[in-house]
Amino acid sequence: MGSQGAVMTVAFLAFAAACGTLSMAWRRTLKGWQGVIARLGLILGFAGFAVAAIFPGDSVLVSPQATTVTGMVHGAGAVLSDGVPVAALFAAWAMSRAGGVQGRHAGLMWLGAGISLSGFVAVVVVMATFMPANGQLGPEVPIGWAGRYMMGAHVVWLAIAALVQARIARSDASLT
C-alpha cells in the first residue's frame, strides 16, 4: 500500500456505502427493467468498491510478473465498480419514463449520468491512447488524473442521485 493507501481505503469504503445505501433506497423508487439494471449497477459498484478497499492495489510500476493476488483482486474490484456509470444511465432512464414526482427529477439525473459517464470515458480514452503494447501501466501512462477525475465524477453523480432520492422521499411522505 502506498503513502495514500489509507486515504484510498476510506474513500473506497465511502463509495461502497453510498452505492449500497442508494441501491436500497431505490427499491421502491425505480421501477421497470431500467430500475432493476440501475440497482444492479449500484450493487456491482458496492461490491467493486468494497473489494478495492479490502484488497490494496499494487503499484502501477510493478511488472506483470510481480503482480500479487491482492493486486489482481483489487483490479477486479475496479472493473466491478464500473457498474456506477451503468447505474447512472439506467436510473436517469427509469426516472424519465416514470413521470410524476420521479420524472420531475429526470433532468438532474441525466446531468449526473453524463458527468459519471464522462469520468469512465476519460479513463478508457487515456488507457486506449497511452497504454503500451505490453499492457503494463507505468509512468508514461497518465492514468492518475483520469482516475481521479472519474472518482470525482462518481462523487458528483452519487450526490445528485442522493439529493433526488431525498426529494422524492420527501414528496412521497407529504402525499401520505
Short mmCIF file of C-alpha atoms in Angstrom, two decimals:
data_model
loop_
_atom_site.label_atom_id
_atom_site.label_comp_id
_atom_site.label_asym_id
_atom_site.label_seq_id
_atom_site.Cartn_x
_atom_site.Cartn_y
_atom_site.Cartn_z
CA MET A 1 0.00 0.00 0.00
CA GLY A 2 1.38 3.41 -0.97
CA SER A 3 1.56 6.57 1.10
CA GLN A 4 -2.06 7.41 0.29
CA GLY A 5 -3.35 3.86 0.74
CA ALA A 6 -5.27 4.55 3.94
CA VAL A 7 -6.98 7.54 2.35
CA MET A 8 -7.99 5.47 -0.67
CA THR A 9 -9.27 2.67 1.58
CA VAL A 10 -11.55 5.15 3.36
CA ALA A 11 -12.64 6.62 0.01
CA PHE A 12 -13.46 3.17 -1.41
CA LEU A 13 -15.43 2.29 1.74
CA ALA A 14 -17.37 5.55 1.42
CA PHE A 15 -18.14 4.79 -2.24
CA ALA A 16 -19.28 1.29 -1.28
CA ALA A 17 -21.54 2.68 1.44
CA ALA A 18 -23.03 5.26 -0.93
CA CYS A 19 -23.73 2.66 -3.63
CA GLY A 20 -25.24 0.19 -1.18
CA THR A 21 -27.40 2.79 0.54
CA LEU A 22 -28.68 4.25 -2.72
CA SER A 23 -29.45 0.79 -4.08
CA MET A 24 -31.59 0.06 -1.01
CA ALA A 25 -33.29 3.46 -1.17
CA TRP A 26 -34.20 2.89 -4.82
CA ARG A 27 -36.01 -0.41 -4.12
CA ARG A 28 -39.32 1.43 -4.19
CA THR A 29 -38.36 4.41 -6.32
CA LEU A 30 -37.03 2.91 -9.55
CA LYS A 31 -39.49 0.76 -11.45
CA GLY A 32 -39.27 -1.35 -14.58
CA TRP A 33 -36.34 -3.16 -16.07
CA GLN A 34 -34.36 0.09 -16.23
CA GLY A 35 -34.67 0.42 -12.46
CA VAL A 36 -33.55 -3.18 -11.97
CA ILE A 37 -30.44 -2.56 -14.09
CA ALA A 38 -29.73 0.68 -12.21
CA ARG A 39 -29.90 -1.12 -8.87
CA LEU A 40 -27.74 -3.98 -10.20
CA GLY A 41 -25.18 -1.41 -11.35
CA LEU A 42 -25.13 0.02 -7.84
CA ILE A 43 -24.74 -3.44 -6.33
CA LEU A 44 -21.78 -4.06 -8.65
CA GLY A 45 -20.37 -0.67 -7.63
CA PHE A 46 -20.84 -1.58 -3.96
CA ALA A 47 -19.04 -4.91 -4.45
CA GLY A 48 -16.26 -3.37 -6.53
CA PHE A 49 -15.51 -0.55 -4.12
CA ALA A 50 -15.66 -2.90 -1.13
CA VAL A 51 -13.21 -5.28 -2.82
CA ALA A 52 -10.92 -2.37 -3.74
CA ALA A 53 -10.97 -1.21 -0.10
CA ILE A 54 -10.21 -4.64 1.34
CA PHE A 55 -7.51 -5.63 -1.16
CA PRO A 56 -4.86 -2.92 -1.71
CA GLY A 57 -3.64 -2.48 -5.26
CA ASP A 58 -0.11 -2.97 -6.50
CA SER A 59 1.95 -0.03 -7.64
CA VAL A 60 1.48 0.81 -11.31
CA LEU A 61 5.24 0.33 -11.63
CA VAL A 62 5.07 -3.37 -10.68
CA SER A 63 5.87 -5.67 -13.58
CA PRO A 64 3.18 -8.13 -14.68
CA GLN A 65 5.33 -10.98 -13.33
CA ALA A 66 5.46 -9.35 -9.87
CA THR A 67 1.72 -8.65 -9.65
CA THR A 68 0.27 -10.00 -6.41
CA VAL A 69 -3.01 -11.86 -5.98
CA THR A 70 -4.17 -8.98 -3.79
CA GLY A 71 -3.38 -6.55 -6.60
CA MET A 72 -5.28 -8.67 -9.12
CA VAL A 73 -8.33 -8.85 -6.83
CA HIS A 74 -8.12 -5.05 -6.37
CA GLY A 75 -8.14 -4.71 -10.17
CA ALA A 76 -11.23 -6.92 -10.38
CA GLY A 77 -12.88 -4.60 -7.86
CA ALA A 78 -12.09 -1.66 -10.10
CA VAL A 79 -13.82 -3.40 -13.00
CA LEU A 80 -16.90 -4.16 -10.87
CA SER A 81 -17.10 -0.50 -9.84
CA ASP A 82 -17.77 0.31 -13.49
CA GLY A 83 -21.36 -0.54 -12.57
CA VAL A 84 -21.70 3.04 -11.29
CA PRO A 85 -21.97 4.79 -14.70
CA VAL A 86 -24.30 1.98 -15.82
CA ALA A 87 -26.46 2.68 -12.77
CA ALA A 88 -26.38 6.40 -13.53
CA LEU A 89 -27.62 5.95 -17.09
CA PHE A 90 -30.37 3.47 -16.27
CA ALA A 91 -31.56 5.43 -13.22
CA ALA A 92 -31.96 8.52 -15.38
CA TRP A 93 -33.80 6.47 -17.99
CA ALA A 94 -36.08 4.92 -15.35
CA MET A 95 -36.94 8.32 -13.91
CA SER A 96 -37.57 9.74 -17.38
CA ARG A 97 -40.15 7.02 -18.00
CA ALA A 98 -41.68 7.24 -14.52
CA GLY A 99 -43.36 10.63 -14.75
CA GLY A 100 -44.87 12.23 -11.67
CA VAL A 101 -42.59 13.05 -8.76
CA GLN A 102 -39.78 10.91 -10.10
CA GLY A 103 -40.00 12.25 -13.63
CA ARG A 104 -39.59 15.84 -12.42
CA HIS A 105 -36.04 14.95 -11.42
CA ALA A 106 -35.04 13.17 -14.63
CA GLY A 107 -33.12 16.17 -15.99
CA LEU A 108 -30.90 16.29 -12.92
CA MET A 109 -30.36 12.56 -13.19
CA TRP A 110 -29.37 12.84 -16.86
CA LEU A 111 -26.89 15.59 -15.96
CA GLY A 112 -25.40 13.39 -13.25
CA ALA A 113 -25.29 10.40 -15.58
CA GLY A 114 -23.40 12.44 -18.17
CA ILE A 115 -20.88 13.53 -15.56
CA SER A 116 -20.38 9.97 -14.27
CA LEU A 117 -20.06 8.58 -17.78
CA SER A 118 -17.54 11.29 -18.71
CA GLY A 119 -15.24 10.03 -15.95
CA PHE A 120 -15.43 6.47 -17.23
CA VAL A 121 -14.79 7.65 -20.79
CA ALA A 122 -11.76 9.68 -19.64
CA VAL A 123 -10.15 6.56 -18.17
CA VAL A 124 -10.92 4.45 -21.25
CA VAL A 125 -9.54 7.12 -23.62
CA VAL A 126 -6.32 7.54 -21.63
CA MET A 127 -5.77 3.80 -21.46
CA ALA A 128 -6.56 3.30 -25.15
CA THR A 129 -4.31 6.19 -26.15
CA PHE A 130 -1.29 5.69 -23.91
CA MET A 131 -1.22 2.00 -22.93
CA PRO A 132 1.97 0.38 -24.24
CA ALA A 133 1.81 -2.79 -26.34
CA ASN A 134 2.86 -4.92 -23.35
CA GLY A 135 -0.25 -3.75 -21.46
CA GLN A 136 1.73 -2.56 -18.47
CA LEU A 137 0.83 0.68 -16.74
CA GLY A 138 3.79 2.88 -15.94
CA PRO A 139 4.88 6.49 -15.72
CA GLU A 140 4.22 7.01 -19.44
CA VAL A 141 0.51 6.27 -18.96
CA PRO A 142 -1.08 9.37 -17.35
CA ILE A 143 -3.87 7.34 -15.78
CA GLY A 144 -3.70 9.10 -12.41
CA TRP A 145 -5.51 12.28 -13.42
CA ALA A 146 -8.15 10.35 -15.38
CA GLY A 147 -8.81 8.01 -12.46
CA ARG A 148 -9.13 10.93 -10.06
CA TYR A 149 -11.48 12.70 -12.46
CA MET A 150 -13.59 9.54 -12.72
CA MET A 151 -13.82 9.23 -8.94
CA GLY A 152 -14.79 12.90 -8.66
CA ALA A 153 -17.41 12.43 -11.38
CA HIS A 154 -18.87 9.47 -9.49
CA VAL A 155 -19.00 11.56 -6.31
CA VAL A 156 -20.94 14.26 -8.16
CA TRP A 157 -23.40 11.70 -9.55
CA LEU A 158 -23.87 9.97 -6.19
CA ALA A 159 -24.54 13.36 -4.57
CA ILE A 160 -27.08 14.29 -7.26
CA ALA A 161 -28.74 10.85 -7.00
CA ALA A 162 -28.94 11.10 -3.21
CA LEU A 163 -30.41 14.60 -3.44
CA VAL A 164 -33.02 13.44 -5.96
CA GLN A 165 -33.90 10.41 -3.82
CA ALA A 166 -34.28 12.65 -0.74
CA ARG A 167 -36.62 14.97 -2.67
CA ILE A 168 -38.67 12.03 -3.92
CA ALA A 169 -38.91 10.58 -0.41
CA ARG A 170 -39.99 13.97 0.96
CA SER A 171 -42.65 14.30 -1.75
CA ASP A 172 -43.89 10.77 -1.11
CA ALA A 173 -44.08 11.46 2.63
CA SER A 174 -46.08 14.65 2.09
CA LEU A 175 -48.58 12.74 -0.07
CA THR A 176 -49.41 10.28 2.71
#
